[in-house]
Amino acid sequence: MTGSGTFEPVRFNGWPELKEAFLSQHLQASFILAPMAMALREQGVPIKIVYLGHRDGTTMMVHKDSDIHRIEDLRGKKVAVPNRFSNQRLIIFRAFKERGLNIDDVTLLEMPPPDMPAALHVRAVDAIISGEPFMAQSEMDGYGRVLFLTKDVWPEFISCVLAVHEDVIRDHRAEVQQLVDGIARSGKWLDTTMDHRMQAAKFTGQNYYNQDPKLLEFVLSKPPDRVKYTNLAVRRKDFEEIELVGRESGTLQGTAHFEDYADPSFVTDESAIQPYLWEDTP
Amino acid sequence: MSLQRRVLLAAIGWLGTVTLLHLWLNTSAFEKRTVSTGQTGKQFRVGFLPVT
């Protein structure tokens, strides 16, 4: 993208590289996996979660010819997850627990999300789970089948959060507020009409994600609530639930709590957020 | 200048060069660590993965 805005989006393909860039303060802020941000705080890294990236938007895919038709069928299988500190790992733990299974009943492999569709295609793994649009890519290409959407297993699922270094919040609060406001207003704009989602698929695919806009159109419309961009304020009960599952699964130690890793002060009244009035010009 | 002295100076020079290159290429040691105030251009970097 060209332009002279305050913010520079920096794209990564894997979570470990992004985490290192964030820790080194090369990035002032980052969208990062929620449990990863919480774990960093447990390790003493001075960051705060100030907003969410989206809700839901994660899918578990299996091969279309697979004999896996229920979550219980994953027993003994190999599943690719984005990271040990991902909510995608936690949702498997949670879903297994509800069904009387153990996380040890499945082999979890950490894999960068962009590599997952190919791994499923060649059946190097039995299932893949990540944020979209990588899961939908296997569906559009004809070899992937949806096992579940997170909205059906863990409603209002949180995958990515916006985390900011504490010194940046202290010294540049106005910029952080501007960033949060922009995400919040963009989210409301996205969820106003399906036409807005299609416009976003076009310019995001071309200018930020370098992905086929048709893939993003698919993700943003089939079904429309596959991923949501409203209700993104940081809420205590959501994170306490992640804390609980994180502790039970051994992902988190439970030494950092909501007051430690979250700063919900940037959006206190979501109903006051006004969507952008922007419209794409043909 | 003796051979021993030349070798020693070359070794010190090499070590210094490699150290500076390492700091420049592998760390942010020479980067300006400021956040934009909105007037100096894009310096507020926000990381992301291309996921929804």
mmCIF file of C-alpha atoms in Angstrom:
data_model
loop_
_atom_site.group_PDB
_atom_site.id
_atom_site.type_symbol
_atom_site.label_atom_id
_atom_site.label_comp_id
_atom_site.label_asym_id
_atom_site.label_seq_id
_atom_site.Cartn_x
_atom_site.Cartn_y
_atom_site.Cartn_z
ATOM 1 C CA MET A 1 0.000 0.000 0.000
ATOM 2 C CA THR A 2 1.107 3.501 -0.603
ATOM 3 C CA GLY A 3 0.151 6.554 1.333
ATOM 4 C CA SER A 4 1.310 8.621 4.239
ATOM 5 C CA GLY A 5 -0.745 7.284 7.138
ATOM 6 C CA THR A 6 0.499 6.924 10.679
ATOM 7 C CA PHE A 7 0.325 3.136 10.696
ATOM 8 C CA GLU A 8 2.342 0.660 8.698
ATOM 9 C CA PRO A 9 0.911 -2.871 8.473
ATOM 10 C CA VAL A 10 3.664 -5.499 8.483
ATOM 11 C CA ARG A 11 2.704 -8.907 7.149
ATOM 12 C CA PHE A 12 4.087 -12.198 8.498
ATOM 13 C CA ASN A 13 3.451 -15.788 7.451
ATOM 14 C CA GLY A 14 4.054 -17.531 10.775
ATOM 15 C CA TRP A 15 3.353 -16.776 14.421
ATOM 16 C CA PRO A 16 6.891 -17.398 15.779
ATOM 17 C CA GLU A 17 8.384 -14.746 13.458
ATOM 18 C CA LEU A 18 5.654 -12.281 14.327
ATOM 19 C CA LYS A 19 6.149 -12.914 18.053
ATOM 20 C CA GLU A 20 9.885 -12.264 17.805
ATOM 21 C CA ALA A 21 9.358 -9.024 15.874
ATOM 22 C CA PHE A 22 6.848 -7.900 18.489
ATOM 23 C CA LEU A 23 9.131 -8.799 21.404
ATOM 24 C CA SER A 24 12.046 -6.912 19.852
ATOM 25 C CA GLN A 25 9.795 -3.834 19.591
ATOM 26 C CA HIS A 26 10.211 -3.758 15.827
ATOM 27 C CA LEU A 27 6.411 -3.749 15.982
ATOM 28 C CA GLN A 28 4.710 -1.258 18.270
ATOM 29 C CA ALA A 29 1.494 -3.260 18.124
ATOM 30 C CA SER A 30 0.430 -6.567 16.661
ATOM 31 C CA PHE A 31 -2.478 -8.817 15.990
ATOM 32 C CA ILE A 32 -1.466 -11.921 17.883
ATOM 33 C CA LEU A 33 -3.026 -15.150 19.139
ATOM 34 C CA ALA A 34 -4.935 -14.484 22.357
ATOM 35 C CA PRO A 35 -3.298 -17.234 24.476
ATOM 36 C CA MET A 36 0.119 -16.248 23.089
ATOM 37 C CA ALA A 37 -0.381 -12.665 24.320
ATOM 38 C CA MET A 38 -1.537 -13.967 27.707
ATOM 39 C CA ALA A 39 1.439 -16.330 27.943
ATOM 40 C CA LEU A 40 3.840 -13.503 27.089
ATOM 41 C CA ARG A 41 2.356 -11.493 29.914
ATOM 42 C CA GLU A 42 2.822 -14.458 32.245
ATOM 43 C CA GLN A 43 6.473 -14.416 31.224
ATOM 44 C CA GLY A 44 6.743 -10.771 32.257
ATOM 45 C CA VAL A 45 6.515 -9.113 28.833
ATOM 46 C CA PRO A 46 4.847 -5.715 29.388
ATOM 47 C CA ILE A 47 2.045 -5.810 26.813
ATOM 48 C CA LYS A 48 -1.688 -5.266 26.948
ATOM 49 C CA ILE A 49 -4.546 -6.606 24.881
ATOM 50 C CA VAL A 50 -6.552 -3.551 23.845
ATOM 51 C CA TYR A 51 -9.025 -4.894 21.273
ATOM 52 C CA LEU A 52 -9.985 -8.006 19.302
ATOM 53 C CA GLY A 53 -9.255 -8.651 15.639
ATOM 54 C CA HIS A 54 -12.492 -10.495 14.937
ATOM 55 C CA ARG A 55 -14.793 -13.123 16.394
ATOM 56 C CA ASP A 56 -15.198 -16.673 15.104
ATOM 57 C CA GLY A 57 -13.542 -17.003 11.681
ATOM 58 C CA THR A 58 -11.801 -20.294 12.411
ATOM 59 C CA THR A 59 -12.706 -23.571 10.724
ATOM 60 C CA MET A 60 -11.566 -27.157 11.107
ATOM 61 C CA MET A 61 -11.234 -28.892 7.744
ATOM 62 C CA VAL A 62 -10.794 -32.562 6.884
ATOM 63 C CA HIS A 63 -10.145 -34.178 3.522
ATOM 64 C CA LYS A 64 -13.346 -34.637 1.542
ATOM 65 C CA ASP A 65 -12.721 -38.387 1.337
ATOM 66 C CA SER A 66 -11.917 -38.667 5.024
ATOM 67 C CA ASP A 67 -13.797 -40.967 7.391
ATOM 68 C CA ILE A 68 -13.897 -38.140 9.940
ATOM 69 C CA HIS A 69 -17.459 -36.882 10.278
ATOM 70 C CA ARG A 70 -17.664 -35.970 13.965
ATOM 71 C CA ILE A 71 -15.214 -34.458 16.434
ATOM 72 C CA GLU A 72 -15.030 -37.865 18.134
ATOM 73 C CA ASP A 73 -13.622 -39.320 14.895
ATOM 74 C CA LEU A 74 -10.449 -37.257 15.397
ATOM 75 C CA ARG A 75 -9.234 -39.785 17.981
ATOM 76 C CA GLY A 76 -5.873 -41.138 16.875
ATOM 77 C CA LYS A 77 -5.572 -38.640 14.012
ATOM 78 C CA LYS A 78 -3.036 -35.935 13.160
ATOM 79 C CA VAL A 79 -4.278 -32.354 13.336
ATOM 80 C CA ALA A 80 -2.347 -29.233 12.301
ATOM 81 C CA VAL A 81 -2.725 -26.222 14.617
ATOM 82 C CA PRO A 82 -1.190 -22.747 14.144
ATOM 83 C CA ASN A 83 0.739 -22.764 17.389
ATOM 84 C CA ARG A 84 0.863 -24.307 20.856
ATOM 85 C CA PHE A 85 -0.342 -20.946 22.197
ATOM 86 C CA SER A 86 -3.369 -20.711 19.918
ATOM 87 C CA ASN A 87 -7.041 -20.751 20.753
ATOM 88 C CA GLN A 88 -7.346 -23.314 17.957
ATOM 89 C CA ARG A 89 -5.487 -25.749 20.221
ATOM 90 C CA LEU A 90 -7.695 -24.750 23.141
ATOM 91 C CA ILE A 91 -10.907 -25.324 21.199
ATOM 92 C CA ILE A 92 -9.791 -28.879 20.457
ATOM 93 C CA PHE A 93 -9.037 -29.395 24.156
ATOM 94 C CA ARG A 94 -12.432 -27.956 25.104
ATOM 95 C CA ALA A 95 -14.397 -29.918 22.477
ATOM 96 C CA PHE A 96 -12.618 -33.145 23.428
ATOM 97 C CA LYS A 97 -13.289 -32.600 27.127
ATOM 98 C CA GLU A 98 -16.998 -32.071 26.450
ATOM 99 C CA ARG A 99 -17.032 -35.397 24.625
ATOM 100 C CA GLY A 100 -15.092 -37.367 27.210
ATOM 101 C CA LEU A 101 -11.901 -37.427 25.141
ATOM 102 C CA ASN A 102 -8.384 -36.348 26.071
ATOM 103 C CA ILE A 103 -6.112 -34.003 24.154
ATOM 104 C CA ASP A 104 -3.555 -36.831 24.120
ATOM 105 C CA ASP A 105 -5.976 -38.832 21.957
ATOM 106 C CA VAL A 106 -4.913 -36.696 18.993
ATOM 107 C CA THR A 107 -1.508 -35.763 17.592
ATOM 108 C CA LEU A 108 -1.192 -31.995 17.246
ATOM 109 C CA LEU A 109 1.358 -30.583 14.806
ATOM 110 C CA GLU A 110 2.302 -26.917 14.750
ATOM 111 C CA MET A 111 2.204 -25.520 11.222
ATOM 112 C CA PRO A 112 2.076 -22.021 9.678
ATOM 113 C CA PRO A 113 -1.499 -21.471 8.444
ATOM 114 C CA PRO A 114 -0.455 -20.818 4.806
ATOM 115 C CA ASP A 115 1.088 -24.326 4.670
ATOM 116 C CA MET A 116 -1.986 -26.118 5.975
ATOM 117 C CA PRO A 117 -4.066 -26.517 2.785
ATOM 118 C CA ALA A 118 -1.204 -28.279 0.989
ATOM 119 C CA ALA A 119 -0.630 -30.551 3.984
ATOM 120 C CA LEU A 120 -4.292 -31.554 3.915
ATOM 121 C CA HIS A 121 -4.252 -31.996 0.155
ATOM 122 C CA VAL A 122 -1.403 -34.522 0.266
ATOM 123 C CA ARG A 123 -2.920 -36.008 3.438
ATOM 124 C CA ALA A 124 0.180 -35.349 5.514
ATOM 125 C CA VAL A 125 -2.323 -34.523 8.239
ATOM 126 C CA ASP A 126 -5.911 -35.655 8.792
ATOM 127 C CA ALA A 127 -7.323 -32.270 9.753
ATOM 128 C CA ILE A 128 -6.295 -28.621 9.791
ATOM 129 C CA ILE A 129 -7.561 -25.768 11.926
ATOM 130 C CA SER A 130 -6.720 -22.092 11.591
ATOM 131 C CA GLY A 131 -8.170 -18.704 10.979
ATOM 132 C CA GLU A 132 -9.637 -18.138 7.542
ATOM 133 C CA PRO A 133 -9.140 -17.845 4.584
ATOM 134 C CA PHE A 134 -6.662 -20.728 4.458
ATOM 135 C CA MET A 135 -9.286 -23.271 5.500
ATOM 136 C CA ALA A 136 -11.771 -22.108 2.899
ATOM 137 C CA GLN A 137 -9.073 -22.411 0.245
ATOM 138 C CA SER A 138 -9.173 -26.209 0.609
ATOM 139 C CA GLU A 139 -12.963 -26.084 0.369
ATOM 140 C CA MET A 140 -12.948 -23.911 -2.748
ATOM 141 C CA ASP A 141 -10.296 -26.092 -4.375
ATOM 142 C CA GLY A 142 -12.480 -29.134 -3.864
ATOM 143 C CA TYR A 143 -10.491 -31.356 -1.513
ATOM 144 C CA GLY A 144 -11.495 -29.954 1.868
ATOM 145 C CA ARG A 145 -14.672 -30.496 3.864
ATOM 146 C CA VAL A 146 -15.784 -28.486 6.893
ATOM 147 C CA LEU A 147 -15.794 -30.519 10.103
ATOM 148 C CA PHE A 148 -16.895 -27.572 12.181
ATOM 149 C CA LEU A 149 -16.991 -23.792 12.284
ATOM 150 C CA THR A 150 -15.977 -22.350 15.624
ATOM 151 C CA LYS A 151 -19.277 -20.523 15.959
ATOM 152 C CA ASP A 152 -20.931 -23.944 16.331
ATOM 153 C CA VAL A 153 -18.492 -25.264 18.958
ATOM 154 C CA TRP A 154 -17.308 -22.183 20.883
ATOM 155 C CA PRO A 155 -19.634 -19.268 20.027
ATOM 156 C CA GLU A 156 -18.000 -15.836 19.932
ATOM 157 C CA PHE A 157 -14.629 -17.549 19.583
ATOM 158 C CA ILE A 158 -11.601 -15.272 19.904
ATOM 159 C CA SER A 159 -8.541 -16.020 17.796
ATOM 160 C CA CYS A 160 -6.506 -12.851 17.264
ATOM 161 C CA VAL A 161 -6.260 -9.865 19.559
ATOM 162 C CA LEU A 162 -4.600 -6.497 19.176
ATOM 163 C CA ALA A 163 -1.725 -6.269 21.657
ATOM 164 C CA VAL A 164 0.352 -3.162 22.303
ATOM 165 C CA HIS A 165 3.526 -2.577 24.298
ATOM 166 C CA GLU A 166 2.781 -0.810 27.576
ATOM 167 C CA ASP A 167 5.331 1.940 26.965
ATOM 168 C CA VAL A 168 3.639 2.678 23.630
ATOM 169 C CA ILE A 169 0.287 2.967 25.412
ATOM 170 C CA ARG A 170 1.869 5.272 27.990
ATOM 171 C CA ASP A 171 3.767 7.500 25.549
ATOM 172 C CA HIS A 172 1.512 7.380 22.466
ATOM 173 C CA ARG A 173 -1.985 6.796 23.743
ATOM 174 C CA ALA A 174 -3.565 9.019 21.094
ATOM 175 C CA GLU A 175 -2.101 6.876 18.285
ATOM 176 C CA VAL A 176 -3.250 3.663 19.967
ATOM 177 C CA GLN A 177 -6.728 5.151 20.369
ATOM 178 C CA GLN A 178 -6.699 6.125 16.692
ATOM 179 C CA LEU A 179 -5.718 2.570 15.748
ATOM 180 C CA VAL A 180 -8.432 0.988 17.901
ATOM 181 C CA ASP A 181 -11.052 3.434 16.655
ATOM 182 C CA GLY A 182 -10.098 2.626 13.069
ATOM 183 C CA ILE A 183 -10.454 -1.118 13.625
ATOM 184 C CA ALA A 184 -13.727 -0.664 15.489
ATOM 185 C CA ARG A 185 -15.243 1.605 12.838
ATOM 186 C CA SER A 186 -14.008 -0.651 10.029
ATOM 187 C CA GLY A 187 -15.579 -3.650 11.769
ATOM 188 C CA LYS A 188 -18.923 -1.922 12.071
ATOM 189 C CA TRP A 189 -18.694 -0.851 8.447
ATOM 190 C CA LEU A 190 -17.929 -4.439 7.391
ATOM 191 C CA ASP A 191 -20.878 -5.879 9.249
ATOM 192 C CA THR A 192 -23.352 -3.247 8.016
ATOM 193 C CA THR A 193 -24.072 -4.841 4.630
ATOM 194 C CA MET A 194 -22.905 -7.808 2.570
ATOM 195 C CA ASP A 195 -21.902 -5.349 -0.152
ATOM 196 C CA HIS A 196 -19.366 -3.807 2.227
ATOM 197 C CA ARG A 197 -17.913 -7.257 2.865
ATOM 198 C CA MET A 198 -17.520 -7.839 -0.850
ATOM 199 C CA GLN A 199 -15.828 -4.444 -1.251
ATOM 200 C CA ALA A 200 -13.476 -5.313 1.604
ATOM 201 C CA ALA A 201 -12.679 -8.690 0.026
ATOM 202 C CA LYS A 202 -11.622 -6.904 -3.131
ATOM 203 C CA PHE A 203 -9.315 -4.245 -1.717
ATOM 204 C CA THR A 204 -7.958 -6.335 1.156
ATOM 205 C CA GLY A 205 -7.134 -9.240 -1.130
ATOM 206 C CA GLN A 206 -5.346 -6.973 -3.580
ATOM 207 C CA ASN A 207 -3.641 -4.525 -1.224
ATOM 208 C CA TYR A 208 -2.932 -6.278 2.059
ATOM 209 C CA TYR A 209 -3.338 -10.053 1.954
ATOM 210 C CA ASN A 210 -2.158 -10.731 -1.599
ATOM 211 C CA GLN A 211 -4.919 -13.314 -1.892
ATOM 212 C CA ASP A 212 -7.613 -14.045 -4.445
ATOM 213 C CA PRO A 213 -10.543 -11.698 -3.692
ATOM 214 C CA LYS A 214 -12.897 -14.560 -4.636
ATOM 215 C CA LEU A 215 -11.500 -16.584 -1.730
ATOM 216 C CA LEU A 216 -12.119 -13.711 0.670
ATOM 217 C CA GLU A 217 -15.603 -13.195 -0.776
ATOM 218 C CA PHE A 218 -16.282 -16.880 -0.064
ATOM 219 C CA VAL A 219 -15.054 -16.590 3.533
ATOM 220 C CA LEU A 220 -17.013 -13.421 4.220
ATOM 221 C CA SER A 221 -20.292 -14.755 2.870
ATOM 222 C CA LYS A 222 -20.561 -18.538 3.243
ATOM 223 C CA PRO A 223 -22.147 -18.340 5.729
ATOM 224 C CA PRO A 224 -22.266 -14.614 6.558
ATOM 225 C CA ASP A 225 -21.541 -15.292 10.233
ATOM 226 C CA ARG A 226 -18.473 -17.443 9.500
ATOM 227 C CA VAL A 227 -16.450 -14.480 10.765
ATOM 228 C CA LYS A 228 -17.710 -11.400 12.586
ATOM 229 C CA TYR A 229 -16.183 -7.948 13.042
ATOM 230 C CA THR A 230 -18.420 -6.435 15.686
ATOM 231 C CA ASN A 231 -18.524 -6.958 19.440
ATOM 232 C CA LEU A 232 -14.742 -6.694 19.572
ATOM 233 C CA ALA A 233 -14.273 -4.903 22.896
ATOM 234 C CA VAL A 234 -12.141 -6.736 25.442
ATOM 235 C CA ARG A 235 -14.514 -8.466 27.875
ATOM 236 C CA ARG A 236 -13.417 -10.015 31.139
ATOM 237 C CA LYS A 237 -15.607 -13.126 30.961
ATOM 238 C CA ASP A 238 -14.274 -14.137 27.537
ATOM 239 C CA PHE A 239 -10.689 -13.991 28.698
ATOM 240 C CA GLU A 240 -11.371 -15.700 32.009
ATOM 241 C CA GLU A 241 -12.802 -18.568 29.989
ATOM 242 C CA ILE A 242 -9.640 -18.696 27.863
ATOM 243 C CA GLU A 243 -7.580 -18.549 31.084
ATOM 244 C CA LEU A 244 -9.506 -21.495 32.494
ATOM 245 C CA VAL A 245 -9.143 -23.685 29.402
ATOM 246 C CA GLY A 246 -5.536 -22.553 29.028
ATOM 247 C CA ARG A 247 -4.689 -23.656 32.553
ATOM 248 C CA GLU A 248 -6.530 -26.965 32.213
ATOM 249 C CA SER A 249 -4.732 -27.731 28.968
ATOM 250 C CA GLY A 250 -1.325 -26.747 30.336
ATOM 251 C CA THR A 251 -0.957 -23.907 27.835
ATOM 252 C CA LEU A 252 -1.112 -21.197 30.489
ATOM 253 C CA GLN A 253 0.261 -21.170 34.016
ATOM 254 C CA GLY A 254 -2.509 -18.992 35.448
ATOM 255 C CA THR A 255 -0.098 -16.414 36.849
ATOM 256 C CA ALA A 256 -1.460 -13.469 34.833
ATOM 257 C CA HIS A 257 -5.036 -12.298 35.025
ATOM 258 C CA PHE A 258 -7.344 -9.921 33.191
ATOM 259 C CA GLU A 259 -6.004 -6.804 34.954
ATOM 260 C CA ASP A 260 -2.468 -7.815 34.003
ATOM 261 C CA TYR A 261 -2.848 -8.527 30.298
ATOM 262 C CA ALA A 262 -5.883 -6.472 29.242
ATOM 263 C CA ASP A 263 -6.627 -2.773 28.905
ATOM 264 C CA PRO A 264 -10.292 -2.393 27.896
ATOM 265 C CA SER A 265 -10.255 1.394 28.291
ATOM 266 C CA PHE A 266 -9.977 2.204 24.578
ATOM 267 C CA VAL A 267 -13.548 1.128 23.830
ATOM 268 C CA THR A 268 -15.885 1.334 26.794
ATOM 269 C CA ASP A 269 -19.160 1.733 24.887
ATOM 270 C CA GLU A 270 -19.385 -0.230 21.663
ATOM 271 C CA SER A 271 -22.789 1.194 20.821
ATOM 272 C CA ALA A 272 -21.134 4.610 20.449
ATOM 273 C CA ILE A 273 -18.894 3.426 17.611
ATOM 274 C CA GLN A 274 -19.984 4.796 14.272
ATOM 275 C CA PRO A 275 -19.216 2.829 11.097
ATOM 276 C CA TYR A 276 -17.190 4.523 8.398
ATOM 277 C CA LEU A 277 -19.243 6.102 5.631
ATOM 278 C CA TRP A 278 -16.746 4.983 2.997
ATOM 279 C CA GLU A 279 -17.976 3.351 -0.214
ATOM 280 C CA ASP A 280 -15.843 1.798 -2.935
ATOM 281 C CA THR A 281 -15.828 3.622 -6.229
ATOM 282 C CA PRO A 282 -16.206 1.380 -9.278
ATOM 283 C CA MET B 1 55.404 -4.077 11.474
ATOM 284 C CA SER B 2 55.888 -7.652 12.524
ATOM 285 C CA LEU B 3 53.773 -10.485 11.123
ATOM 286 C CA GLN B 4 52.360 -11.156 14.579
ATOM 287 C CA ARG B 5 51.213 -7.545 14.902
ATOM 288 C CA ARG B 6 49.650 -7.559 11.435
ATOM 289 C CA VAL B 7 47.750 -10.765 12.166
ATOM 290 C CA LEU B 8 46.545 -9.364 15.477
ATOM 291 C CA LEU B 9 45.322 -6.115 13.886
ATOM 292 C CA ALA B 10 43.617 -8.028 11.076
ATOM 293 C CA ALA B 11 41.898 -10.307 13.579
ATOM 294 C CA ILE B 12 40.667 -7.342 15.646
ATOM 295 C CA GLY B 13 39.476 -5.603 12.481
ATOM 296 C CA TRP B 14 37.671 -8.705 11.292
ATOM 297 C CA LEU B 15 36.004 -9.199 14.655
ATOM 298 C CA GLY B 16 34.855 -5.583 14.718
ATOM 299 C CA THR B 17 33.496 -5.778 11.175
ATOM 300 C CA VAL B 18 31.582 -8.979 11.858
ATOM 301 C CA THR B 19 30.189 -7.544 15.103
ATOM 302 C CA LEU B 20 28.971 -4.379 13.379
ATOM 303 C CA LEU B 21 27.449 -6.386 10.533
ATOM 304 C CA HIS B 22 25.690 -8.632 13.035
ATOM 305 C CA LEU B 23 24.272 -5.646 14.938
ATOM 306 C CA TRP B 24 23.162 -4.016 11.703
ATOM 307 C CA LEU B 25 21.670 -7.041 9.956
ATOM 308 C CA ASN B 26 20.361 -9.204 12.790
ATOM 309 C CA THR B 27 19.285 -6.726 15.411
ATOM 310 C CA SER B 28 17.554 -3.357 15.483
ATOM 311 C CA ALA B 29 20.572 -1.713 17.121
ATOM 312 C CA PHE B 30 20.910 1.029 14.515
ATOM 313 C CA GLU B 31 17.222 1.577 13.901
ATOM 314 C CA LYS B 32 15.526 4.664 15.190
ATOM 315 C CA ARG B 33 13.193 3.485 17.953
ATOM 316 C CA THR B 34 10.490 6.091 17.856
ATOM 317 C CA VAL B 35 6.795 5.937 17.339
ATOM 318 C CA SER B 36 5.268 8.301 14.860
ATOM 319 C CA THR B 37 3.510 11.321 16.213
ATOM 320 C CA GLY B 38 1.505 11.394 13.046
ATOM 321 C CA GLN B 39 3.809 13.908 11.422
ATOM 322 C CA THR B 40 6.895 11.878 10.598
ATOM 323 C CA GLY B 41 5.348 9.246 8.368
ATOM 324 C CA LYS B 42 4.816 5.518 8.888
ATOM 325 C CA GLN B 43 6.646 4.426 11.991
ATOM 326 C CA PHE B 44 3.872 2.842 14.011
ATOM 327 C CA ARG B 45 4.220 -0.710 12.771
ATOM 328 C CA VAL B 46 1.368 -3.158 13.304
ATOM 329 C CA GLY B 47 2.079 -6.834 12.699
ATOM 330 C CA PHE B 48 -0.461 -9.227 11.262
ATOM 331 C CA LEU B 49 -0.905 -12.596 9.606
ATOM 332 C CA PRO B 50 -3.213 -12.663 6.580
ATOM 333 C CA VAL B 51 -5.981 -14.390 8.476
ATOM 334 C CA THR B 52 -9.458 -13.043 9.124
#
